[in-house]
Coordinates of C-alpha atoms and ligand atoms in Angstrom, one line a residue:
Chain A
M20 CA -0.4 49.9 12.4
K21 CA -3.4 52.1 13.0
P22 CA -3.9 53.0 16.6
D23 CA -7.5 51.7 16.9
T24 CA -6.6 48.2 15.6
P25 CA -7.5 45.8 18.4
A26 CA -4.5 44.0 20.0
L27 CA -4.1 40.5 18.6
F28 CA -5.4 38.4 21.4
T29 CA -8.1 40.3 23.1
E30 CA -11.2 38.3 23.8
T31 CA -14.0 39.5 21.5
A32 CA -17.5 38.1 21.7
L33 CA -16.8 36.1 18.6
V34 CA -13.8 34.4 20.1
R35 CA -15.7 33.6 23.3
R36 CA -18.5 32.0 21.3
K37 CA -16.0 30.0 19.3
Y38 CA -14.4 28.6 22.4
R39 CA -17.8 27.8 24.0
Q40 CA -18.9 26.0 20.9
E41 CA -15.6 24.1 20.8
T42 CA -16.1 23.0 24.4
V43 CA -19.7 21.9 23.9
A44 CA -18.8 20.0 20.8
K45 CA -16.0 18.2 22.4
W46 CA -18.1 17.1 25.3
V47 CA -21.0 15.9 23.2
F48 CA -18.6 13.8 21.1
F49 CA -16.9 12.5 24.3
V50 CA -20.1 11.5 26.0
M51 CA -21.2 9.6 22.9
A52 CA -17.9 7.8 22.7
A53 CA -17.9 7.0 26.4
A54 CA -21.4 5.6 26.0
M55 CA -19.9 2.8 24.0
I56 CA -18.5 1.3 27.2
I57 CA -21.9 1.0 28.9
P58 CA -23.5 -1.8 26.8
L59 CA -20.3 -3.9 27.1
L60 CA -20.1 -3.4 30.8
L61 CA -23.8 -4.3 31.2
I62 CA -23.6 -7.4 29.1
V63 CA -20.4 -8.7 30.7
G64 CA -21.6 -7.8 34.3
Y65 CA -25.0 -9.3 33.8
L66 CA -23.5 -12.5 32.3
M67 CA -20.9 -12.8 35.0
V68 CA -23.4 -12.5 37.9
K69 CA -25.8 -15.0 36.4
A70 CA -23.1 -17.4 35.5
A71 CA -21.1 -17.2 38.7
P72 CA -22.3 -20.5 40.2
S73 CA -21.0 -22.5 37.2
L74 CA -17.9 -20.6 36.4
T75 CA -15.1 -23.1 37.2
L76 CA -12.3 -24.7 35.1
G77 CA -14.2 -27.9 35.5
F78 CA -17.1 -26.4 33.6
L79 CA -14.9 -25.8 30.6
L80 CA -13.3 -29.3 30.7
D81 CA -16.3 -31.4 31.5
V82 CA -18.7 -33.0 29.2
P83 CA -22.5 -32.4 29.6
V84 CA -24.3 -34.9 31.7
R85 CA -27.9 -35.9 32.5
G86 CA -29.3 -35.0 29.2
M87 CA -27.2 -31.8 29.1
T88 CA -28.9 -30.4 32.2
E89 CA -25.7 -30.4 34.1
G90 CA -22.0 -30.8 33.6
G91 CA -19.7 -28.8 31.3
I92 CA -19.2 -27.7 27.8
W93 CA -16.0 -29.2 26.6
P94 CA -17.4 -30.9 23.4
A95 CA -18.9 -27.6 22.3
F96 CA -15.8 -25.6 23.1
V97 CA -13.5 -27.9 21.1
G98 CA -16.0 -28.0 18.3
T99 CA -16.0 -24.2 18.0
I100 CA -12.2 -24.2 18.0
Y101 CA -12.3 -26.7 15.1
L102 CA -14.8 -24.8 13.1
V103 CA -13.0 -21.4 13.6
F104 CA -9.5 -22.8 12.8
I105 CA -10.5 -24.8 9.8
S106 CA -12.8 -22.2 8.3
L107 CA -10.1 -19.4 8.7
A108 CA -7.4 -21.8 7.4
I109 CA -9.4 -21.9 4.2
S110 CA -10.7 -18.4 3.9
A111 CA -7.6 -16.4 5.1
P112 CA -5.2 -17.6 2.4
I113 CA -7.7 -17.4 -0.4
G114 CA -9.0 -14.0 0.8
I115 CA -5.6 -12.5 1.3
L116 CA -4.3 -13.6 -2.1
A117 CA -7.4 -12.5 -3.8
A118 CA -7.1 -9.1 -2.2
V119 CA -3.5 -8.8 -3.3
Y120 CA -4.6 -9.5 -6.8
L121 CA -7.4 -7.0 -6.7
N122 CA -5.4 -4.2 -5.0
E123 CA -2.0 -4.7 -6.7
Y124 CA -2.6 -6.3 -10.1
A125 CA -6.1 -5.8 -11.3
R126 CA -6.7 -3.2 -14.0
D127 CA -10.0 -1.4 -14.1
N128 CA -11.8 -3.6 -16.6
W129 CA -15.2 -5.1 -16.6
F130 CA -14.0 -8.5 -15.3
N131 CA -12.3 -7.0 -12.3
R132 CA -15.3 -4.8 -11.7
V133 CA -17.4 -8.0 -11.6
I134 CA -15.1 -9.5 -9.0
N135 CA -15.4 -6.4 -6.9
L136 CA -19.1 -6.4 -7.2
A137 CA -19.1 -10.1 -6.2
V138 CA -17.1 -9.4 -3.1
I139 CA -19.3 -6.6 -2.0
N140 CA -22.5 -8.5 -2.5
L141 CA -21.1 -11.7 -0.9
A142 CA -20.4 -9.6 2.2
G143 CA -24.1 -8.6 2.3
V144 CA -25.5 -12.1 2.1
P145 CA -27.4 -13.0 5.3
S146 CA -25.9 -15.9 7.2
I147 CA -29.1 -18.0 7.0
V148 CA -28.7 -17.9 3.2
H149 CA -25.1 -19.0 3.5
A150 CA -26.4 -21.8 5.7
L151 CA -28.8 -22.9 3.0
F152 CA -26.2 -22.7 0.3
G153 CA -23.7 -24.7 2.4
L154 CA -26.4 -27.3 2.9
G155 CA -27.0 -27.6 -0.8
A156 CA -23.4 -27.3 -2.0
F157 CA -21.3 -29.1 0.6
V158 CA -23.6 -31.4 2.4
Y159 CA -25.5 -32.7 -0.6
A160 CA -23.8 -31.8 -3.9
A161 CA -20.2 -32.3 -2.8
R162 CA -21.3 -35.2 -0.6
F163 CA -19.4 -34.1 2.5
G164 CA -22.5 -34.8 4.5
Y165 CA -23.3 -33.1 7.8
S166 CA -19.7 -32.7 8.9
I167 CA -17.1 -30.3 10.3
L168 CA -15.8 -30.0 6.8
S169 CA -19.2 -28.8 5.4
A170 CA -19.7 -26.4 8.3
S171 CA -16.2 -25.0 8.0
L172 CA -16.5 -24.5 4.3
T173 CA -19.7 -22.6 4.8
L174 CA -18.2 -20.4 7.5
A175 CA -15.2 -19.9 5.2
I176 CA -17.4 -18.5 2.4
M177 CA -19.2 -16.3 4.9
T178 CA -15.9 -14.8 6.2
L179 CA -14.1 -14.6 2.9
P180 CA -15.5 -11.3 1.6
V181 CA -14.8 -9.5 4.8
I182 CA -11.2 -10.8 4.8
V183 CA -10.8 -9.6 1.2
A184 CA -12.1 -6.1 2.2
S185 CA -10.0 -5.7 5.3
T186 CA -6.9 -7.0 3.5
R187 CA -7.5 -4.5 0.6
E188 CA -7.8 -1.7 3.1
A189 CA -4.5 -2.7 4.7
L190 CA -2.8 -2.9 1.4
A191 CA -4.2 0.4 0.3
S192 CA -2.8 2.1 3.4
V193 CA 0.7 1.6 2.0
P194 CA 1.5 4.8 0.1
R195 CA 1.6 4.5 -3.7
S196 CA 4.8 6.5 -3.8
F197 CA 6.6 3.5 -2.3
R198 CA 5.4 1.3 -5.1
E199 CA 6.4 3.8 -7.7
A200 CA 9.9 4.1 -6.2
C201 CA 10.2 0.3 -6.6
W202 CA 8.9 0.2 -10.1
N203 CA 11.2 3.0 -11.1
V204 CA 14.3 0.9 -10.4
G205 CA 12.9 -2.0 -12.4
A206 CA 11.3 -4.1 -9.7
T207 CA 8.4 -6.3 -10.8
R208 CA 5.1 -6.0 -9.1
W209 CA 5.8 -9.1 -7.1
Q210 CA 9.2 -7.9 -6.0
T211 CA 7.6 -4.7 -4.9
I212 CA 4.8 -6.5 -3.0
R213 CA 7.3 -8.7 -1.2
A214 CA 9.8 -6.1 -0.3
V215 CA 7.6 -3.1 0.6
V216 CA 3.9 -3.7 0.5
L217 CA 3.3 -6.9 2.5
P218 CA 5.8 -6.1 5.3
N219 CA 4.0 -2.9 5.9
S220 CA 0.5 -4.1 5.7
I221 CA 0.8 -7.5 7.4
S222 CA -0.4 -6.3 10.8
G223 CA -3.5 -4.8 9.3
I224 CA -4.1 -8.0 7.3
L225 CA -3.7 -10.2 10.4
T226 CA -6.0 -8.0 12.4
G227 CA -8.7 -8.3 9.8
V228 CA -8.4 -12.1 9.8
I229 CA -8.4 -12.3 13.6
L230 CA -11.5 -10.2 13.9
Q231 CA -13.3 -12.8 11.8
V232 CA -12.7 -15.3 14.5
S233 CA -15.5 -13.8 16.5
R234 CA -17.9 -14.0 13.5
A235 CA -17.0 -17.6 12.8
A236 CA -17.4 -18.5 16.5
G237 CA -20.6 -16.7 17.0
E238 CA -22.7 -17.7 14.0
T239 CA -25.3 -20.4 14.6
A240 CA -27.3 -20.8 11.4
P241 CA -24.6 -21.8 9.0
I242 CA -23.3 -24.5 11.2
M243 CA -26.7 -25.7 12.3
F244 CA -27.6 -26.5 8.7
T245 CA -24.3 -28.1 7.8
G246 CA -22.6 -29.9 10.6
A247 CA -23.3 -29.0 14.2
V248 CA -25.3 -31.3 16.4
F249 CA -27.1 -31.1 19.7
Y250 CA -25.1 -33.7 21.4
K251 CA -22.0 -35.7 20.7
A252 CA -20.3 -37.9 23.2
I253 CA -16.6 -37.3 23.5
E254 CA -14.0 -37.7 26.2
K255 CA -13.6 -35.0 28.8
G256 CA -10.6 -32.7 28.0
D257 CA -9.9 -34.5 24.7
L258 CA -8.5 -32.0 22.2
F259 CA -8.6 -34.3 19.2
A260 CA -12.1 -35.4 19.6
Y261 CA -13.5 -34.9 16.1
G262 CA -12.7 -36.1 12.6
L263 CA -13.2 -33.9 9.6
H264 CA -16.1 -35.9 8.4
E265 CA -17.9 -36.1 11.8
Q266 CA -20.4 -33.7 13.1
C267 CA -19.5 -31.7 16.1
M268 CA -21.0 -29.6 18.9
A269 CA -20.3 -25.9 18.9
L270 CA -20.7 -23.2 21.6
S271 CA -23.2 -21.0 19.8
M272 CA -25.4 -23.9 18.9
H273 CA -25.1 -25.4 22.4
L274 CA -26.1 -22.1 23.9
Y275 CA -29.2 -22.1 21.7
T276 CA -30.0 -25.7 22.6
I277 CA -29.7 -25.5 26.3
S278 CA -31.5 -22.2 26.5
T279 CA -34.6 -23.2 24.4
Q280 CA -34.7 -26.9 23.6
V281 CA -33.8 -28.8 26.8
P282 CA -36.1 -28.5 29.8
G283 CA -34.7 -28.3 33.4
V284 CA -31.2 -27.0 32.7
K285 CA -29.4 -25.6 35.7
E286 CA -30.0 -21.9 35.5
S287 CA -26.4 -20.7 35.5
I288 CA -25.2 -23.1 32.7
P289 CA -26.4 -21.1 29.7
Y290 CA -24.9 -17.9 31.1
A291 CA -21.7 -19.6 31.8
T292 CA -21.6 -20.9 28.3
A293 CA -22.2 -17.4 27.0
V294 CA -19.3 -16.2 29.2
V295 CA -17.0 -18.8 27.7
L296 CA -18.0 -17.8 24.2
L297 CA -17.7 -14.1 24.8
G298 CA -14.5 -14.5 26.8
S299 CA -12.8 -16.5 24.1
V300 CA -13.8 -14.0 21.5
L301 CA -12.7 -11.0 23.5
L302 CA -9.5 -12.7 24.3
V303 CA -8.8 -13.2 20.6
N304 CA -9.8 -9.6 19.8
A305 CA -7.5 -8.4 22.6
A306 CA -4.7 -10.4 20.9
A307 CA -5.5 -8.6 17.6
I308 CA -5.3 -5.2 19.3
A309 CA -2.1 -6.1 21.0
L310 CA -0.6 -7.2 17.7
R311 CA -1.7 -3.9 16.2
V312 CA -0.3 -1.8 19.0
Y313 CA 3.0 -3.7 18.8
M314 CA 3.2 -3.3 15.0
R315 CA 2.3 0.4 15.2
S316 CA 5.1 0.9 17.7
R317 CA 7.4 0.0 14.9
T318 CA 5.8 1.9 12.1
K319 CA 8.2 2.8 9.5
W320 CA 7.2 6.1 8.2
Chain B
M11 CA 28.8 16.8 -36.5
T12 CA 26.1 14.2 -35.8
R13 CA 26.5 12.7 -32.4
P14 CA 25.2 9.2 -31.6
K15 CA 21.6 9.2 -30.5
H16 CA 20.8 7.7 -27.2
V17 CA 17.1 8.4 -27.1
E18 CA 14.9 9.1 -30.1
V19 CA 11.4 10.4 -29.7
R20 CA 9.2 10.6 -32.8
D21 CA 5.7 12.2 -32.7
L22 CA 5.1 11.2 -29.1
R23 CA 1.6 11.9 -28.0
L24 CA 0.2 11.3 -24.5
A25 CA -3.3 11.6 -23.3
Y26 CA -4.8 11.0 -19.9
G27 CA -8.3 9.9 -20.7
T28 CA -9.4 12.3 -23.4
K29 CA -7.1 15.1 -22.3
E30 CA -4.0 15.2 -24.5
V31 CA -1.1 16.6 -22.5
I32 CA 1.8 15.9 -25.0
H33 CA 1.0 16.9 -28.5
G34 CA 3.3 14.9 -30.8
I35 CA 6.8 16.0 -30.0
T36 CA 10.0 14.9 -31.8
F37 CA 13.5 15.2 -30.5
D38 CA 16.7 13.3 -29.9
I39 CA 19.0 13.0 -26.9
H40 CA 22.6 12.5 -27.6
R41 CA 24.8 10.0 -25.8
H42 CA 26.5 11.4 -22.8
E43 CA 25.0 14.8 -22.9
I44 CA 23.1 16.6 -20.2
L45 CA 19.7 17.7 -21.6
G46 CA 18.0 20.3 -19.6
V47 CA 14.2 20.3 -19.7
I48 CA 12.5 23.5 -18.6
G49 CA 8.9 24.7 -18.8
P50 CA 6.1 25.9 -16.6
A51 CA 4.0 23.7 -14.4
Q52 CA 1.7 21.3 -16.2
S53 CA 3.7 21.4 -19.3
G54 CA 4.2 17.6 -19.4
K55 CA 7.8 17.3 -18.2
T56 CA 7.1 14.5 -15.7
S57 CA 4.8 12.7 -18.0
L58 CA 7.5 12.8 -20.7
L59 CA 9.9 11.1 -18.4
R60 CA 7.4 8.4 -17.5
C61 CA 7.0 7.6 -21.2
L62 CA 10.7 6.9 -21.4
N63 CA 10.9 4.3 -18.7
R64 CA 7.3 3.2 -19.3
T65 CA 6.1 3.7 -15.8
I66 CA 3.3 5.5 -17.6
D67 CA 2.0 1.9 -17.9
F68 CA 0.9 2.1 -14.3
T69 CA -1.5 4.9 -15.1
P70 CA -4.3 2.9 -16.8
E71 CA -6.0 5.9 -18.3
A72 CA -2.9 7.1 -20.1
H73 CA -2.7 6.5 -23.9
V74 CA 0.6 6.8 -25.6
S75 CA 1.3 6.9 -29.3
G76 CA 4.4 7.6 -31.4
I77 CA 7.8 6.1 -31.1
V78 CA 10.3 6.3 -28.2
K79 CA 13.6 4.5 -28.8
V80 CA 16.3 4.0 -26.2
D81 CA 19.5 2.6 -27.7
G82 CA 17.7 2.0 -30.9
E83 CA 15.2 -0.2 -29.2
E84 CA 11.5 0.8 -29.3
V85 CA 10.5 1.0 -25.7
R86 CA 6.8 0.1 -26.3
R87 CA 7.8 -3.1 -28.1
T88 CA 10.6 -4.1 -25.7
R89 CA 10.5 -7.6 -24.4
D90 CA 12.2 -6.8 -21.1
V91 CA 10.5 -3.7 -19.6
Y92 CA 12.3 -4.3 -16.3
G93 CA 15.7 -4.2 -18.1
L94 CA 14.6 -1.0 -19.8
R95 CA 13.8 0.6 -16.4
R96 CA 17.1 -0.5 -15.0
K97 CA 18.8 1.2 -18.0
I98 CA 17.1 4.4 -17.0
G99 CA 17.6 5.8 -13.5
M100 CA 14.6 7.9 -12.4
V101 CA 14.6 10.4 -9.6
A102 CA 11.1 11.6 -8.8
P103 CA 10.5 15.1 -7.5
L104 CA 9.3 14.1 -4.0
P105 CA 11.8 12.3 -1.8
V106 CA 10.9 8.7 -1.1
G107 CA 12.8 6.7 1.4
L108 CA 11.5 3.1 1.2
P109 CA 10.5 1.7 4.6
I110 CA 13.5 -0.6 4.6
S111 CA 17.0 0.0 5.8
I112 CA 19.2 2.5 4.1
Y113 CA 21.4 -0.3 2.9
D114 CA 18.4 -2.2 1.5
N115 CA 17.1 0.9 -0.2
V116 CA 20.2 1.1 -2.3
A117 CA 20.7 -2.7 -2.6
F118 CA 17.1 -3.3 -3.6
A119 CA 17.5 -2.7 -7.4
P120 CA 20.7 -4.8 -7.8
R121 CA 19.0 -7.6 -5.8
C122 CA 15.9 -7.4 -8.0
A123 CA 18.2 -7.8 -10.9
G124 CA 19.6 -11.0 -9.4
M125 CA 22.8 -9.8 -7.6
S126 CA 23.3 -11.4 -4.3
R127 CA 27.0 -11.4 -3.3
K128 CA 27.5 -9.4 -0.2
A129 CA 30.8 -7.9 -1.4
D130 CA 29.3 -6.7 -4.7
L131 CA 26.3 -5.2 -2.9
D132 CA 28.5 -3.5 -0.3
A133 CA 30.6 -1.9 -3.1
I134 CA 27.5 -0.6 -5.0
V135 CA 25.9 0.7 -1.9
E136 CA 29.0 2.7 -0.9
Q137 CA 29.6 4.0 -4.4
C138 CA 26.1 5.2 -5.0
L139 CA 25.7 6.8 -1.6
R140 CA 29.0 8.6 -2.2
Q141 CA 27.8 9.8 -5.6
A142 CA 24.6 11.1 -4.0
A143 CA 26.6 13.0 -1.4
L144 CA 25.0 11.0 1.4
W145 CA 27.7 8.5 2.4
E146 CA 29.4 10.5 5.1
E147 CA 26.1 11.2 6.8
V148 CA 24.7 7.7 6.9
K149 CA 27.8 5.3 6.8
D150 CA 27.4 4.6 10.5
R151 CA 23.7 3.8 10.4
L152 CA 23.1 1.9 7.2
S153 CA 20.7 -0.4 9.0
S154 CA 18.3 2.4 10.1
L155 CA 15.2 3.0 8.2
G156 CA 15.2 5.0 5.0
T157 CA 12.0 6.7 6.0
K158 CA 13.6 8.1 9.2
L159 CA 16.0 10.3 7.2
S160 CA 15.3 14.0 6.8
G161 CA 13.6 15.1 3.6
G162 CA 16.8 16.2 1.9
Q163 CA 18.6 13.1 2.9
Q164 CA 15.7 11.0 1.5
Q165 CA 16.0 12.9 -1.7
R166 CA 19.7 12.0 -2.0
L167 CA 18.8 8.4 -1.0
T168 CA 16.4 8.5 -4.0
I169 CA 19.3 9.6 -6.2
A170 CA 21.5 6.8 -4.8
R171 CA 18.7 4.3 -5.6
A172 CA 18.4 5.6 -9.1
L173 CA 22.2 5.1 -9.6
S174 CA 22.2 1.7 -7.9
H175 CA 21.2 -0.2 -11.0
Q176 CA 24.0 1.5 -13.0
P177 CA 21.8 3.2 -15.5
E178 CA 22.9 4.5 -18.9
I179 CA 20.4 7.4 -18.7
L180 CA 19.7 9.3 -15.5
C181 CA 16.4 11.3 -15.4
L182 CA 16.3 13.9 -12.6
D183 CA 12.9 15.4 -12.1
E184 CA 13.3 18.6 -10.1
F185 CA 15.7 16.8 -7.8
S186 CA 16.8 19.8 -5.9
I187 CA 13.5 21.1 -4.4
A188 CA 14.1 19.3 -1.1
I189 CA 17.8 19.9 -0.9
D190 CA 19.8 22.8 0.5
P191 CA 21.9 24.8 -1.9
V192 CA 25.2 23.5 -0.7
T193 CA 24.3 19.9 -1.2
T194 CA 22.7 20.8 -4.5
M195 CA 26.0 22.1 -5.6
R196 CA 27.8 19.0 -4.6
I197 CA 25.3 16.8 -6.5
E198 CA 25.6 19.1 -9.5
D199 CA 29.4 18.5 -9.4
V200 CA 28.7 14.8 -9.4
L201 CA 26.4 15.2 -12.4
K202 CA 29.2 16.8 -14.3
E203 CA 31.4 13.8 -13.6
L204 CA 28.7 11.4 -14.5
R205 CA 28.4 13.0 -17.9
S206 CA 31.5 11.1 -19.0
H207 CA 29.6 7.8 -19.1
M208 CA 26.0 8.7 -18.6
T209 CA 23.3 10.6 -20.4
V210 CA 21.4 12.9 -18.1
I211 CA 18.0 14.4 -18.5
L212 CA 17.6 17.2 -16.1
V213 CA 14.0 18.4 -15.6
T214 CA 14.2 21.6 -13.6
N215 CA 12.2 24.6 -12.6
L216 CA 15.4 26.5 -12.0
T217 CA 16.3 27.8 -15.4
Q218 CA 19.7 28.7 -13.9
Q219 CA 20.3 25.1 -13.1
A220 CA 19.8 24.1 -16.7
R221 CA 22.0 26.9 -17.8
R222 CA 24.8 25.8 -15.4
L223 CA 24.7 22.1 -16.2
A224 CA 23.1 21.3 -19.5
D225 CA 24.7 21.0 -22.9
R226 CA 21.4 21.6 -24.6
T227 CA 18.1 22.7 -23.2
M228 CA 14.5 22.0 -24.2
F229 CA 11.7 24.4 -23.5
L230 CA 8.5 22.5 -23.1
W231 CA 5.3 24.4 -22.9
N232 CA 1.8 22.9 -22.7
G233 CA 2.9 19.7 -24.3
D234 CA 4.8 21.2 -27.2
I235 CA 8.5 21.8 -27.7
I236 CA 8.9 25.5 -28.2
E237 CA 12.6 25.3 -28.7
L238 CA 15.4 22.8 -28.3
D239 CA 18.9 24.0 -28.8
S240 CA 22.3 24.3 -27.3
N241 CA 22.5 26.4 -24.2
A242 CA 24.5 29.0 -26.0
V243 CA 21.3 29.7 -28.1
I244 CA 18.6 29.1 -25.5
F245 CA 20.2 31.3 -22.9
S246 CA 21.4 34.0 -25.3
D247 CA 19.6 37.3 -25.8
T248 CA 18.2 36.0 -29.1
P249 CA 16.8 32.5 -29.0
K250 CA 14.7 31.5 -32.0
D251 CA 11.5 31.8 -30.2
R252 CA 10.5 34.9 -28.3
R253 CA 8.7 32.8 -25.6
T254 CA 11.9 31.0 -24.7
H255 CA 13.6 34.4 -24.1
D256 CA 10.7 35.5 -21.9
Y257 CA 10.5 32.3 -19.9
V258 CA 14.2 32.1 -19.3
N259 CA 14.2 35.7 -18.1
G260 CA 11.2 35.2 -16.0
I261 CA 8.9 37.6 -17.8
F262 CA 6.5 34.9 -18.9
G263 CA 2.8 35.9 -18.5
Ligands
ATP418 N1 -2.0 10.5 -13.6 C1 -2.6 11.5 -14.2 N2 -3.9 11.5 -14.6 C2 -4.5 12.5 -15.2 N3 -3.8 13.6 -15.6 C3 -2.5 13.7 -15.3 C4 -1.8 12.7 -14.6 N4 -0.6 13.0 -14.4 C5 -0.4 14.3 -14.9 N5 -1.6 14.7 -15.5 C6 -1.8 15.9 -16.2 O1 -0.9 16.0 -17.2 C7 -0.4 17.4 -17.4 C8 1.0 17.4 -17.3 O2 1.5 17.0 -16.0 P1 3.0 16.7 -15.7 O3 3.0 16.2 -14.3 O4 3.6 15.9 -16.7 O5 3.5 18.2 -15.7 P2 4.9 18.8 -15.3 O6 5.4 19.6 -16.4 O7 5.8 17.7 -14.7 O8 4.5 19.8 -14.2 P3 5.3 20.3 -12.8 O9 6.3 21.3 -13.2 O10 4.2 20.9 -12.0 O11 5.8 19.0 -12.2 C9 -1.1 18.2 -16.2 O12 -2.1 18.9 -16.8 C10 -1.6 17.1 -15.3 O13 -2.8 17.6 -14.7
MG419 MG1 6.6 17.4 -12.8

């Protein structure tokens, strides 16, 4: 070693600048990330304060009274549950199976490229267009009329491409070397999928599906065109209030109605409705996160 | 003396897209011999193995032509490709423990082939893990995950898996890169035993390993067979081709 070589860890100007940059960069990124919390806190806080006078269990379980200016939101709450469940019951199996095909079986030929293109473009269709399509296809052409069925089918088509995309992502996160190891010992693709691919992507797949709950619950246009009504008289607290071919109320639609269409609504009611909508969605999302954390705690590689 | 042919390869060509990586090679592998395959990186050794068990099918841009026969049956015409793959045990260069239990790792192939009796599976699992020199280390934790083993253990698990469907031909693709020398030696001993009832194709970057184990050795270079002969010739001072001599003696440039 030459005697004038600097010792290894002396602090040169270069090193000091590097550290300073590192600190600045880290803080800039951190502040931006932390800023994400602010809108959520503001929204939730604002809603809670405004909604406070109406936030009781009774509000959830009661039916609206006096021309929807007072009372609760039960019919709309149940309606939303119906729409979300039925639409996802349709779109989740189809979307997941389609994604398995696209990710595990499909060769790179023109037909599969067309499918891919269709999925991508379907995801980009605005919800109002879905609404119009649902009106034409399900309400009129298929003669389902304005009904829960038509509305759910419309929502299903709307959520389908996103479920396909998220499922494919989950499947793609399973390393290819696992599949090759299975193929090498003479396993078919299906045996490989069942033994190795699905068990290791199921949490990601379910998370993707659950996140679509919030979309299905929140959209107004598609259901307004196809099966949601302003008002429907049902029993207070009745869970099985609607039939498939009936119309229903829904939270998103109800919120729109009482905020803009009905005069003289008690001021806190729209906010309380929004709290219920947001609360349900956040609850479901929290479930998705919990599921993911649980599954990750048992990751296998 | 003509020994029975186990694998026949005639004018095999392989291209990925437009890039040809195997340029029409022809050779035979005899029943119950160990064939060493040596050659520098990128010479097409792994690709050649993938043509044998047809996992090359999973690479859509690969085009294969020529004839590969295993047991006299042309692999590209076979009706039962899964049966073909079970006939050929394949050990890939990188260790892969599947994210299922160690037991299931080894029992997977027999189960795929339709075996379900617990006693049969138990016997196979133990036998294969012993052959792969892994049994003593894992016999008390067969239900823990294959992915949680160390790299070298996973490599031996891969070997156990390749033996689990009782192949007639065992392809080892640089099996020892993740394994310590002592264990390597133990597995090499196992290979020598397996030779009595198995044909072994040993792809290796360690020319000494081919010299120790193989009956004949093939020198593959840039997708061409430079020389294929008994070890006595390949590793002598006077192989037929100068390049073989240079490569084997590490003066390849
Ligand atoms: N899936 C693939 N797609 C395109 N080219 C490939 C693919 N696999 C291998 N190749 C190319 O084929 C040639 C031969 O590769 P191969 O893996 O068979 O060589 P190898 O002899 O096994 O090398 P190594 O000793 O490094 O393992 C290389 O040039 C490689 O780039
Ligand atoms: Mg290789």
